[in-house]
Coordinates of C-alpha atoms and ligand atoms in Angstrom, one line a residue:
Chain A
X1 CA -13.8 11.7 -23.9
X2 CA -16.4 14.2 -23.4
X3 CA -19.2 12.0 -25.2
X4 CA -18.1 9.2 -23.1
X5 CA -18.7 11.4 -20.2
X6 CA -21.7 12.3 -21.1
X7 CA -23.1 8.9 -22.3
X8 CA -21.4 7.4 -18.7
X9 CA -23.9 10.2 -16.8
X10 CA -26.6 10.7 -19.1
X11 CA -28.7 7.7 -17.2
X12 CA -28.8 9.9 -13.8
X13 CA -29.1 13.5 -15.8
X14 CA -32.6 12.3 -17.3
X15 CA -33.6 10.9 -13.9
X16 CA -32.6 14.0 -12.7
X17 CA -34.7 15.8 -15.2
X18 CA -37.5 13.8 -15.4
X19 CA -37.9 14.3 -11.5
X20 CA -37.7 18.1 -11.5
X21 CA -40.3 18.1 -14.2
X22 CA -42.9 15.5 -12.1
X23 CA -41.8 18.2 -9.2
X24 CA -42.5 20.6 -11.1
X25 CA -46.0 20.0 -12.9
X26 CA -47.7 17.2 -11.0
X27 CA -48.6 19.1 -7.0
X28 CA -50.5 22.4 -9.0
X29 CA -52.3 19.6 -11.2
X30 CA -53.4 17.6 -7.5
X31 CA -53.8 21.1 -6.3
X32 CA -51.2 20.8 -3.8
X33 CA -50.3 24.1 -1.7
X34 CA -47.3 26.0 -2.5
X35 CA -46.2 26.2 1.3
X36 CA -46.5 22.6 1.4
X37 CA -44.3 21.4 -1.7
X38 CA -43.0 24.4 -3.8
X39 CA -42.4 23.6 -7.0
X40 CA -38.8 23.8 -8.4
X41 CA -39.2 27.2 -9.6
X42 CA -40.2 29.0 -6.6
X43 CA -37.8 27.0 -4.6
X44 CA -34.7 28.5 -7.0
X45 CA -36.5 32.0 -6.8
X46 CA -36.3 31.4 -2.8
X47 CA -32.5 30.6 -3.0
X48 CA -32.1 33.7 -4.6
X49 CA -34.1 36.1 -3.0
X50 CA -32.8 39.0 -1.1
X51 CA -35.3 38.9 1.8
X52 CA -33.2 36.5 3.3
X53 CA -29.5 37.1 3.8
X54 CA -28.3 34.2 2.6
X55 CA -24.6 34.6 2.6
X56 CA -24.9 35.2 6.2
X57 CA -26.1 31.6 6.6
X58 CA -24.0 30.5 3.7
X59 CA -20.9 31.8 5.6
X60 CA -21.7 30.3 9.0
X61 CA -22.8 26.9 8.1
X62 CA -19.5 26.6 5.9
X63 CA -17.5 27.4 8.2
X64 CA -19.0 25.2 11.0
X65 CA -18.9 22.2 8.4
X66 CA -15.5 23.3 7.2
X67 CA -14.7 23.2 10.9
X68 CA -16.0 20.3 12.3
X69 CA -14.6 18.4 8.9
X70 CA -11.3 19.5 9.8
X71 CA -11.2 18.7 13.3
X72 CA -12.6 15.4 13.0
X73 CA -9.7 14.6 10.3
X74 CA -7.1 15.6 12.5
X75 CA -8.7 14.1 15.7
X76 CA -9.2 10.7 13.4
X77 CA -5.6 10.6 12.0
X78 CA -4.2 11.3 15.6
X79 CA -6.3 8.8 17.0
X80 CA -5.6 6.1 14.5
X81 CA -1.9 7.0 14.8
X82 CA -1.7 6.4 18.3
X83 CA -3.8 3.1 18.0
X84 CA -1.6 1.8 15.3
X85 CA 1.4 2.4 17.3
X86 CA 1.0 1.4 20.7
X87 CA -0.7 -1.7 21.2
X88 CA -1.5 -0.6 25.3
X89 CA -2.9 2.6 23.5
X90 CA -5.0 1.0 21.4
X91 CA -6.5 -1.6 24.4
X92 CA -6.9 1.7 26.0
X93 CA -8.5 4.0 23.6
X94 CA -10.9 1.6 21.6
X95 CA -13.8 0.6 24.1
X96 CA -13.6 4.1 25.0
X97 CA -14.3 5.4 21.3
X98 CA -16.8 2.7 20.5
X99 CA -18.6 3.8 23.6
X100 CA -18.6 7.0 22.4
X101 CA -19.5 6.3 18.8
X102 CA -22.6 4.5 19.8
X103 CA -24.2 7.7 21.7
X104 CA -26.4 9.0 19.6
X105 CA -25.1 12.3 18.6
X106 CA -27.9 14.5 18.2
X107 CA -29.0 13.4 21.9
X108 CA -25.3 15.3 23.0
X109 CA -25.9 18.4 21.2
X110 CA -28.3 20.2 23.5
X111 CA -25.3 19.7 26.1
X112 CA -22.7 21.0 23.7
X113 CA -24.7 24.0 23.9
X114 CA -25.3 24.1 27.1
X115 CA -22.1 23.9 28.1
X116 CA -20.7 26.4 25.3
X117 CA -23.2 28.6 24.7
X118 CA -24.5 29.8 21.2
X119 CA -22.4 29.8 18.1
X120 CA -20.1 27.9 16.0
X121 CA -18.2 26.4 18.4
X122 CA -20.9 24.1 19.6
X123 CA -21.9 23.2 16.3
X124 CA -18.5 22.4 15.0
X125 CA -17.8 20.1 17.7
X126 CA -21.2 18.3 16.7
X127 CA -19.9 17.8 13.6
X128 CA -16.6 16.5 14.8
X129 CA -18.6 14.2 16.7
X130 CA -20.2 12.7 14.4
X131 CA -17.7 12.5 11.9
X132 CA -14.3 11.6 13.3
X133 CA -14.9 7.8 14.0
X134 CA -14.7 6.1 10.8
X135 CA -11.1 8.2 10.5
X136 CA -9.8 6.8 13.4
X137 CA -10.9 3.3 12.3
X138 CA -9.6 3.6 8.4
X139 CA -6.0 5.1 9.3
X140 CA -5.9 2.5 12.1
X141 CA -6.2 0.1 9.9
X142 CA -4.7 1.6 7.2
X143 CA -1.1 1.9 9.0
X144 CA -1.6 -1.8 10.8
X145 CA -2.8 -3.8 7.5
X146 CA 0.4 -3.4 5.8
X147 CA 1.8 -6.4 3.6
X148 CA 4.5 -8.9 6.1
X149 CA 6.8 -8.6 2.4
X150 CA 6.7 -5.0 2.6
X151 CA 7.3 -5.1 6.5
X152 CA 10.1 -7.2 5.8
X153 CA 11.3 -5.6 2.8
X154 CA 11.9 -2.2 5.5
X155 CA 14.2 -4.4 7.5
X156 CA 15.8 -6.2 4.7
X157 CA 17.3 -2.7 4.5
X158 CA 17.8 -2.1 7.7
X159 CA 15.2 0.8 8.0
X160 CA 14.3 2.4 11.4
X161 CA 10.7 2.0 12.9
X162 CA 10.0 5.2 12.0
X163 CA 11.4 5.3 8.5
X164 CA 8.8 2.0 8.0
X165 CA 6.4 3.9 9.2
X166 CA 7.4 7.4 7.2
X167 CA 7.9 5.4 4.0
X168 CA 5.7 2.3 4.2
X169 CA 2.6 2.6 6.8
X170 CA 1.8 6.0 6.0
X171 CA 1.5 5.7 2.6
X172 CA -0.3 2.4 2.7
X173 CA -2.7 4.2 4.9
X174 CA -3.5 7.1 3.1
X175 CA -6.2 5.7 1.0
X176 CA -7.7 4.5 3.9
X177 CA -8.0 8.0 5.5
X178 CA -9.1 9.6 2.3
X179 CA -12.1 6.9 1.8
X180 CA -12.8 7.5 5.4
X181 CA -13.1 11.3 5.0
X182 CA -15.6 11.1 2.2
X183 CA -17.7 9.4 5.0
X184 CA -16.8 12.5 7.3
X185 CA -17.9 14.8 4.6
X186 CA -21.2 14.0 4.6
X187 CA -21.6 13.5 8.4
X188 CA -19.7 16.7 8.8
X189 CA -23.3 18.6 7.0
X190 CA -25.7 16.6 9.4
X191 CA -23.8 17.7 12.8
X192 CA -23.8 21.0 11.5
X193 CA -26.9 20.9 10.9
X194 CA -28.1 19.4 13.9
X195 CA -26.0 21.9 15.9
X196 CA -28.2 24.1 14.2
X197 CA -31.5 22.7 14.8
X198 CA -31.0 22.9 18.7
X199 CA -30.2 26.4 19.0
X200 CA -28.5 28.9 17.2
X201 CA -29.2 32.4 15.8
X202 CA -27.4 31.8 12.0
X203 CA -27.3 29.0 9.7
X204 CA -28.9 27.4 7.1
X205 CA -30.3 24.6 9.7
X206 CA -31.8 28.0 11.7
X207 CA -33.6 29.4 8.3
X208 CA -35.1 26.0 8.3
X209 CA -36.8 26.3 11.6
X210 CA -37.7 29.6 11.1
X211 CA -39.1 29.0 8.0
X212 CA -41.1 25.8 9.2
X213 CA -42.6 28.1 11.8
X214 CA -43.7 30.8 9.1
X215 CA -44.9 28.0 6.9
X216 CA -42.2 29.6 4.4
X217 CA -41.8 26.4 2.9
X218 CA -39.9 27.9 -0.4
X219 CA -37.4 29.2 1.9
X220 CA -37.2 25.8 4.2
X221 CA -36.5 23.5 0.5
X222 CA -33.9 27.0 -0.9
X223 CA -32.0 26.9 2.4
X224 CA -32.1 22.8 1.7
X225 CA -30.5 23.3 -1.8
X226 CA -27.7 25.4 -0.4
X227 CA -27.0 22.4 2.2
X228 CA -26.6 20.0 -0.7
X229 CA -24.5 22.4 -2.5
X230 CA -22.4 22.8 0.1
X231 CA -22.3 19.0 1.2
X232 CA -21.8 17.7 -2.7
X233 CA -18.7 20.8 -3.1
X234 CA -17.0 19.2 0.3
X235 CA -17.6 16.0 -1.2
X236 CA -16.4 16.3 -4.8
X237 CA -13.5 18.2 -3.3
X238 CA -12.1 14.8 -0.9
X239 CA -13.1 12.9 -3.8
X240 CA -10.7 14.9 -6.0
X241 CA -7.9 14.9 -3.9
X242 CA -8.0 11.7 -3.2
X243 CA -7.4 11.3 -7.1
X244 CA -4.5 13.2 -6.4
X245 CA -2.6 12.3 -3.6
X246 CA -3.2 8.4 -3.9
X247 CA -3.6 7.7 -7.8
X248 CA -2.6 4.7 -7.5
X249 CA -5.5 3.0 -5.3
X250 CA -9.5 2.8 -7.1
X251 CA -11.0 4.4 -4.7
X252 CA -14.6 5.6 -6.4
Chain B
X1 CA 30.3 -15.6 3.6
X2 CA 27.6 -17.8 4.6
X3 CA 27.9 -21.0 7.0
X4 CA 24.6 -23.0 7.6
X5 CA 24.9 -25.8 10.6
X6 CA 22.2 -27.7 11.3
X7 CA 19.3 -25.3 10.5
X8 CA 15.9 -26.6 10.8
X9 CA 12.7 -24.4 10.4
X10 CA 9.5 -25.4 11.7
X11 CA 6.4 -23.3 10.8
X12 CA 3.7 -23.1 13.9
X13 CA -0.1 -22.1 13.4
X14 CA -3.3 -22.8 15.0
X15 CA -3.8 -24.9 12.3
X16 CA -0.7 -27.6 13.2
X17 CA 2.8 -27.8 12.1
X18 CA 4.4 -27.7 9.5
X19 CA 8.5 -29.3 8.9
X20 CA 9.7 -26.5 6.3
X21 CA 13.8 -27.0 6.4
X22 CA 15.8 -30.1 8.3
X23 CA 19.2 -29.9 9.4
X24 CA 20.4 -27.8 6.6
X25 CA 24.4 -27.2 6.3
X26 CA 26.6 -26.2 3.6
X27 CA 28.5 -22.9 3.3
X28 CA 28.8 -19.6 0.8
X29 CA 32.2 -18.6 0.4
X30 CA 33.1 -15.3 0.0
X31 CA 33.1 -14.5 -3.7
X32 CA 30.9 -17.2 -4.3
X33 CA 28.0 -17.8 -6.9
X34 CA 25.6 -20.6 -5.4
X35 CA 22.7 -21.6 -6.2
X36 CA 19.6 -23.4 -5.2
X37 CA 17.7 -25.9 -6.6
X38 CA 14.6 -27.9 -5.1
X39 CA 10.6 -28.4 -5.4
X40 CA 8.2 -26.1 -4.7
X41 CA 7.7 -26.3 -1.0
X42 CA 10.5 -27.4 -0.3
X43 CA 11.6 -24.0 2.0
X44 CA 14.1 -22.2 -0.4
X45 CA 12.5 -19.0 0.4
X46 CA 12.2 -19.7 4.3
X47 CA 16.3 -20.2 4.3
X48 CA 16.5 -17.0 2.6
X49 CA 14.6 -14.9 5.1
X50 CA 16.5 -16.7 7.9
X51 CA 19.9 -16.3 6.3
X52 CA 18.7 -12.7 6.3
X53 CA 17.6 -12.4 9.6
X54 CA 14.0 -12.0 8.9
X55 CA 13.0 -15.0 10.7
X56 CA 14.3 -16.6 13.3
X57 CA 15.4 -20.8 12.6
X58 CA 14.1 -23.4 15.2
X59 CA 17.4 -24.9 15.1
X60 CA 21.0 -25.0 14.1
X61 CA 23.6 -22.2 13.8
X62 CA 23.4 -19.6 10.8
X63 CA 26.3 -17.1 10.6
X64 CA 26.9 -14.6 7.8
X65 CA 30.5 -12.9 7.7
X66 CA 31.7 -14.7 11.1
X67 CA 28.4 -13.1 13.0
X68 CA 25.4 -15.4 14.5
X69 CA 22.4 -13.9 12.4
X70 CA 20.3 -13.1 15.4
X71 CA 18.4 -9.7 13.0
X72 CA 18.5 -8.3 10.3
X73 CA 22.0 -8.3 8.2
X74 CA 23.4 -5.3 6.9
X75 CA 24.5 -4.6 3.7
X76 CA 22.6 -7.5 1.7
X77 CA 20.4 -7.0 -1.6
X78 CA 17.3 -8.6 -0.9
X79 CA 15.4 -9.7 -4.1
X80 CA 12.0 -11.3 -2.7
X81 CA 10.2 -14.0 -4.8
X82 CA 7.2 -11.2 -5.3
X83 CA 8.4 -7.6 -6.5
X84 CA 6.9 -6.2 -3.5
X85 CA 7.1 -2.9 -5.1
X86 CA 5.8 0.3 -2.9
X87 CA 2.3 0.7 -5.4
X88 CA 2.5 4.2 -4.3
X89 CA 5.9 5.2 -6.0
X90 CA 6.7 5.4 -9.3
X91 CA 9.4 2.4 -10.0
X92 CA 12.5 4.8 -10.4
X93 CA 11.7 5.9 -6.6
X94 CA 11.3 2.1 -5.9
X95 CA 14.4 1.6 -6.9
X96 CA 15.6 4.3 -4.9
X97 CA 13.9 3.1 -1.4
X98 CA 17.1 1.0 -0.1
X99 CA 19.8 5.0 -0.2
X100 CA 16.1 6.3 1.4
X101 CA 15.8 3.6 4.3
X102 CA 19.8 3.8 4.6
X103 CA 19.5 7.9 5.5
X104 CA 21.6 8.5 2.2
X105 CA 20.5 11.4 0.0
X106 CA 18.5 9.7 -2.9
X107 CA 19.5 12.1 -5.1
X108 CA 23.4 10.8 -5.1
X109 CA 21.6 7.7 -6.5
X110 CA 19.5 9.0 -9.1
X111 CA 22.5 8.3 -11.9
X112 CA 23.0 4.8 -10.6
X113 CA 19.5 3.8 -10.9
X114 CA 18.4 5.0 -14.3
X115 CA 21.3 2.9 -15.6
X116 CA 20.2 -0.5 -13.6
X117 CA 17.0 0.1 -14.7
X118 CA 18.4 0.3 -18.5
X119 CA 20.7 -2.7 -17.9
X120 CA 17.5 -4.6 -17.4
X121 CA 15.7 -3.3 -20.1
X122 CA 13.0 -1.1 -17.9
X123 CA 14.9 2.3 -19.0
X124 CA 11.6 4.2 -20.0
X125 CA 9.5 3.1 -17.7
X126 CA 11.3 4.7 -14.4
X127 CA 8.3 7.8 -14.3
X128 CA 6.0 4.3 -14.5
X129 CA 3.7 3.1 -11.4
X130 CA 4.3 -0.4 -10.5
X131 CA 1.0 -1.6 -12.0
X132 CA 1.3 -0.2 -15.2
X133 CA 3.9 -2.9 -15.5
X134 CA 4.1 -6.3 -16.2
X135 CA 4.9 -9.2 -13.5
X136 CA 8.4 -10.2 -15.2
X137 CA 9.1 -5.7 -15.6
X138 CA 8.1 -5.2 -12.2
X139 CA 10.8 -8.4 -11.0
X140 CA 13.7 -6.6 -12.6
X141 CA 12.9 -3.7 -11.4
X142 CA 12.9 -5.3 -8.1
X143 CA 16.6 -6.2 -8.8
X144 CA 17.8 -2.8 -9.7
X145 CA 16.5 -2.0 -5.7
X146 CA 18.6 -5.1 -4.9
X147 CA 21.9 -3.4 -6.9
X148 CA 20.9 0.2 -5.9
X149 CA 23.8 0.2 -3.3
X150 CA 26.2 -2.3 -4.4
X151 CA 26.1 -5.1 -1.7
X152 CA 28.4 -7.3 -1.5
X153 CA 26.4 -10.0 -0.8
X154 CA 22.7 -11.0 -3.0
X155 CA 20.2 -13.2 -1.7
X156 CA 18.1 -13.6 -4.5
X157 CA 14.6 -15.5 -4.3
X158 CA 13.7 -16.8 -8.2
X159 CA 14.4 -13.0 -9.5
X160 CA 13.9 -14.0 -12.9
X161 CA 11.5 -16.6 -12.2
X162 CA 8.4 -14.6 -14.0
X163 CA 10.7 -14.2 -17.8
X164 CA 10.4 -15.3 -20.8
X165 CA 13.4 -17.7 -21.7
X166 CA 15.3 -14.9 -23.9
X167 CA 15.0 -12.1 -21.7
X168 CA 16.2 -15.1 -18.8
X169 CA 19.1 -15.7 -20.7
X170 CA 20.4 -12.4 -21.3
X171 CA 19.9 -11.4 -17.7
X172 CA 22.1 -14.2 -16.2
X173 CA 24.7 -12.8 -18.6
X174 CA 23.8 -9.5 -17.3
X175 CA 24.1 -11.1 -13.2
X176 CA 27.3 -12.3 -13.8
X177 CA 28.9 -9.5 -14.6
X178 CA 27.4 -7.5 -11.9
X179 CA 28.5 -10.2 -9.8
X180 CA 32.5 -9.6 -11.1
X181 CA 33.1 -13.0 -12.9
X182 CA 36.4 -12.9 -13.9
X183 CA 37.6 -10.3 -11.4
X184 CA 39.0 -10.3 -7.7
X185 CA 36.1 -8.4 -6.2
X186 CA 33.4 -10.7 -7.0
X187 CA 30.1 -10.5 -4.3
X188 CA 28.9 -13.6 -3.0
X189 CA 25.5 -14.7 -4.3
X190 CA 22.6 -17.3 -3.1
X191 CA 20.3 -17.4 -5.8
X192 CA 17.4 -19.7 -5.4
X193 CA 15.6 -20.9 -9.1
X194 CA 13.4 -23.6 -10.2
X195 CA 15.6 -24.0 -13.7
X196 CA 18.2 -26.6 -13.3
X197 CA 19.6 -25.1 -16.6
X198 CA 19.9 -21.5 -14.8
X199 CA 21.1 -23.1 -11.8
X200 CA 24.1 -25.2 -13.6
X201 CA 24.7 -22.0 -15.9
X202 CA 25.5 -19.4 -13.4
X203 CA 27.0 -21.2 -10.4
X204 CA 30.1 -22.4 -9.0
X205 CA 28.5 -25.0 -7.1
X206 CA 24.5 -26.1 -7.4
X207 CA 22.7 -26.7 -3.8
X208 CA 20.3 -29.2 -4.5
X209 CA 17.4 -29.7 -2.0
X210 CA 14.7 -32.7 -1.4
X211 CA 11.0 -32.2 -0.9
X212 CA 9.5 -31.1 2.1
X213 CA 10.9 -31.2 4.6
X214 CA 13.7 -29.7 3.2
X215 CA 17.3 -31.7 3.2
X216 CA 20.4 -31.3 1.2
X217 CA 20.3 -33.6 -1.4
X218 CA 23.5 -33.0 -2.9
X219 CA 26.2 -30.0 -3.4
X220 CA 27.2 -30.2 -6.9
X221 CA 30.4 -28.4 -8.5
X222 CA 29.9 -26.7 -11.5
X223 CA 33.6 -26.9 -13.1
X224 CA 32.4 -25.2 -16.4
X225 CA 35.0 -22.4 -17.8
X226 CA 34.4 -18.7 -16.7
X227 CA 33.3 -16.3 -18.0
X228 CA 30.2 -18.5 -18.7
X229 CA 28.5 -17.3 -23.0
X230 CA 25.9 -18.5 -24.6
X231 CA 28.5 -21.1 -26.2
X232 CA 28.5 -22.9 -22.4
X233 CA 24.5 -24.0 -22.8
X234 CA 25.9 -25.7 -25.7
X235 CA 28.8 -27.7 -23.7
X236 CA 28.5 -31.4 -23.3
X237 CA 29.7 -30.6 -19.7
X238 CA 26.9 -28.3 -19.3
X239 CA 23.9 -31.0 -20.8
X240 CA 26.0 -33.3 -18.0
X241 CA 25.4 -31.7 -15.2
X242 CA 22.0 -30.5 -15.9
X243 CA 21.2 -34.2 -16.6
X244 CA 23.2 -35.1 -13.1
X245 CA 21.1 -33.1 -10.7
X246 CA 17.9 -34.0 -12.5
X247 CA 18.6 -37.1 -11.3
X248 CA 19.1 -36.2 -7.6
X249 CA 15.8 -34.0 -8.1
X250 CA 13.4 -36.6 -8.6
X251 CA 15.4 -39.5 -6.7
X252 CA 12.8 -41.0 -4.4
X253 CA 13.3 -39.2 -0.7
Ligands
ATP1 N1 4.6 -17.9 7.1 C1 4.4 -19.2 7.0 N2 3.6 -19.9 7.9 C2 3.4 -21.2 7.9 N3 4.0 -22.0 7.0 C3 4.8 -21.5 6.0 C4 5.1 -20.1 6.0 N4 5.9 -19.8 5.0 C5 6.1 -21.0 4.4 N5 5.5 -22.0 5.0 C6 5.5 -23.4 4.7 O1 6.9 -23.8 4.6 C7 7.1 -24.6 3.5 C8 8.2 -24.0 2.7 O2 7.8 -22.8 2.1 P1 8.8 -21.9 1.2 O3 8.0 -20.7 0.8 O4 10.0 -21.7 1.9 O5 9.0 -22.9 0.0 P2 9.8 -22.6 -1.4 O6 10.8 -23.7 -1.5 O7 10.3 -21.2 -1.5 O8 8.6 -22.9 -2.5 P3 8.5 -22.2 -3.9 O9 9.5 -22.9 -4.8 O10 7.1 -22.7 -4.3 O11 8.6 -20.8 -3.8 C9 5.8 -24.7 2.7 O12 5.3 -26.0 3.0 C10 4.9 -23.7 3.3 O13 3.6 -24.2 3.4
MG2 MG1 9.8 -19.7 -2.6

C-alpha cells in the first residue's frame, strides 16, 4: 500500500524535486538578482521570518477564502435548487446568472469596495462571485439528470415529490455539487486574492503589493507559498469529503 | 385483479412512431399467477408500467381492483427489468426504500429484510453497495424491495432474467411460495419472462404475445398439479405445453 503510494506519486515528487533544485542553483550561476527570482531557500526563510506578521495575513486571507467558499456553496446549492424545481424559476433565473457569470470579476471588485468599504466583507463577496456559478450549474443538473427508472421507481411506491426529491434527487446530486466545489475552491483563492489586490490593509494578496513596491521579492514568492498552502488544504479537504459523503461515485 | 380491454400503446418521438402494444385484453384474477411470454420488443415491459400507472395507454380501458388506472397504483411490488438500485445506498437500505417512500419507520422493517435478502441467497451482502455486486445479486435484491411490504399484487418485469439456470430454478420455487401456492391468501402475480419453461412452470395460465406490435397470441392454461417441484419439469404435461406455446411463439404473425 504505502510503496504503491509512493511508486503511484514518485513521477510528480522528482519533478517536483528536480525543479526546486534548477530553482535553486541555476539564477546565482546566470547571475540573476535575488529580488528578482529568490531562490528556494530564501523564499522558505521569507515565509518564516518574523519581520512580517504573517499570521495576521494568514488569518485574514483564510477567513475571506473560508468565507467566500462557503457562501458561494450555499448561494450555488440554493440556486440550483430552485432551478431544478421550478421550471418558471429556472427560465427566470438562468439568463440572469449567465449574464452575470460572464462579467469579468476582477473588473466588479473595485465596486465591491467602493460600495462596502475596506475589509473582508468585500473580499469575500469577490470570492463568492467568482466561485458560485459552476455550483449552481452542477446541483442543477445534478437534481434534474436523474434516471426516468429511478423517477418511476419513487412513484411505483407511491412516494411524495418531496420524498423523490429527499431520497432520490438529492443524493443523485451530491456528487455533482461536490465536483462543482473543487472548482469553487480554487476560484474561492483568486477572488480573495483579487479583493485583495484592489484595496485592503491585511492579507496575503496586500504583502504581495507591498512587497512588489519594496522590491522584497522573497517576501512577494513566501506570501505566494502560503496562498498555495492554503488553496491545496481547501482543496484536499472537498476532495476528501467528497470521498466520504459520496463513495460510491469516481470522482478524482 | 387486473382487466385489460382494448389497450394499445403507441410510443411518439421526433424521430416517428412507434406501434408498441395493439388491442391488448385478457384479465388477472385475484389470486392469480400469470405470466408473460413474447419477443423482445414486443412491449411486455410497456404493459407493465401502464398496468402500473406509470404511463399512460393510447387506448383501451386498464382497471386494477375495479379502479380505472389513471396514476400510480398503490400497494404493488414493482420489480423493473434493470435493478434500478439507489448506487448511493448500501443494498439492505435499498431494500428498505419502499417502508421509507411509504412514511413507515424503516426500522420496523429491518427483520423482514435481512430474511428476504437470505431467502435469495444475498444474506451477507446487505452492508454491500450496489456495484460491488453482480447483475443477477443486484436483480434479487431488487425483489426483496418488491416483497419488503407484502403486496398483494407483483408486477414483475424478467426478475430473474440475469440467473444462472440453478439459481433460476430454485427461485421460482422460492416465488411460489411467497406467492401462497397451496393457500387461500395467494397475491396475484404478472410476471413477464423470456423462458417458456419458467413461464409454463410457475403459472396458472401463460399470456403469450406476437411481435411487435404487440397482440395476444394465445392464453394458455397451465393445468399442471400444485404445488409445482422439481418433479413437474419432468412431466410429459409439462414438455407439452412448453412444446404448445413454442409453436404459437414463432407462428408467422
Ligand atoms: N420510452 C420509449 N420511447 C419510445 N419507444 C419506446 C419506449 N419504450 C419502449 N419503446 C418501444 O416500444 C417497443 C416495446 O418495448 P418494451 O420495452 O415494452 O419491449 P419488451 O417486450 O419489454 O422487450 P424486451 O423483452 O426486450 O424487454 C419497442 O419497440 C421499443 O422500441
Ligand atoms: Mg422488457
Amino acid at each position: 500500500m504505502k510503496v504503491r503510494a509512493l511508486q503511484r506519486h514518485a513521477p510528480s515528487l522528482l519533478l517536483f524535486a528536480a525543479l526546486l533544485a534548477i530553482w535553486q542553483l541555476v539564477p546565482p550561476l546566470l547571475n540573476v538578482r535575488e529580488y528578482l527570482v529568490p531562490g528556494p531557500t530564501a523564499v522558505v526563510r521569507a515565509a518564516l521570518s518574523s519581520s512580517i506578521p504573517w499570521h495576521t495575513h494568514l488569518w485574514v486571507t483564510t477567513i475571506e477564502i473560508l468565507g467566500g467558499f462557503a457562501l458561494a456553496g450555499a448561494a450555488g446549492v440554493a440556486l440550483g435548487v430552485a432551478i431544478a424545481w421550478s421550471p418558471t424559476i429556472a427560465r427566470a433565473l438562468v439568463p440572469f446568472l449567465v449574464f452575470v457569470n460572464t462579467l469579468p470579476k476582477v473588473a466588479v471588485a473595485p465596486l465591491f469596495l467602493l460600495w462596502l468599504g475596506y475589509g473582508i466583507v468585500p473580499n469575500v463577496l469577490i470570492a463568492a462571485l467568482i466561485g458560485f456559478f459552476p455550483v449552481v450549474i452542477n446541483t442543477a443538473v445534478g437534481l434534474t439528470q436523474v434516471d426516468d427508472e429511478l423517477l418511476d421507481l419513487g412513484r411505483a411506491f407511491g412516494a411524495p415529490a418531496w420524498k423523490v426529491f429527499a431520497k432520490i434527487r438529492l443524493p443523485n446530486a451530491l456528487p455533482y455539487v461536490l465536483s462543482a466545489l473543487k472548482i469553487t475552491a480554487t476560484a474561492a483563492v483568486v477572488g480573495a486574492i483579487v479583493g485583495e489586490f484592489v484595496a485592503s490593509q491585511a492579507g496575503l494578496g496586500t504583502v504581495i503589493v507591498n512587497a512588489q513596491t519594496n522590491l522584497n521579492t522573497p517576501v512577494a514568492f513566501a506570501a505566494l507559498l502560503w496562498i498555495s498552502i492554503i488553496g491545496l488544504a481547501l482543496y484536499g479537504a472537498v476532495g476528501l469529503a467528497a470521498r466520504w459523503w459520496a463513495p460510491w461515485a469516481d470522482t478524482t | 385483479m387486473i382487466v385489460l380491454d382494448g389497450v394499445g400503446m403507441t410510443y411518439r418521438a421526433d424521430s416517428g412512431t412507434v406501434e408498441a402494444l395493439r388491442d391488448i385484453a385478457f384479465t388477472v384474477d385475484r389470486g392469480e399467477l400469470v405470466t408473460l411470454v413474447g419477443p423482445s420488443g414486443c412491449g411486455k415491459s410497456t404493459l407493465l408500467r401502464i398496468i402500473a400507472g406509470l404511463r399512460p395507454a393510447s387506448a383501451g380501458r386498464t382497471v386494477v381492483d375495479g379502479r380505472p388506472v389513471t396514476r400510480p397504483i398503490a400497494a404493488v411490488g414493482m420489480v423493473f427489468q434493470a435493478p434500478v438500485l439507489l448506487k448511493w445506498r448500501r443494498i439492505v437500505d435499498n431494500v428498505l426504500l419502499p417502508a421509507e417512500l411509504a412514511g413507515l419507520n424503516p426500522d420496523d422493517y429491518r427483520a423482514r429484510a435481512g430474511e428476504l435478502l437470505r431467502l435469495v441467497g444475498l444474506g451477507d451482502f446487505g452492508d454491500k453497495l450496489p456495484r460491488e455486486l453482480s447483475g443477477g445479486m443486484q436483480q434479487r435484491a431488487a425483489l426483496c424491495r418488491a416483497l419488503l411490504l407484502d403486496p398483494p399484487l407483483l408486477l414483475m418485469d424478467e426478475p430473474f432474467g440475469a440467473l444462472d439456470a440453478m439459481t433460476r430454478d430454485e427461485l421460482n420455487l422460492e416465488l411460489l411460495r411467497v406467492w401462497g401456492e397451496g393457500s387461500q391468501r395467494r397475491k396475484t402475480v404478472l410476471f413477464v419472462t423470456h423462458s417458456i419453461a419458467e413461464a409454463v412452470f410457475l403459472a396458472d395460465r401463460v399470456v403469450v404475445m406476437t411481435p411487435r406490435p404487440g397482440r395476444v397470441a394465445s392464453v394458455v392454461p397451465v393445468r399442471l398439479p400444485r404445488p409445482r417441484t422439481t418433479a413437474t419439469r419432468a412431466s410429459a404435461d409439462f414438455g407439452a405445453l412448453t412444446l404448445q406455446i413454442h409453436d404459437v411463439l414463432s407462428r408467422p404473425a
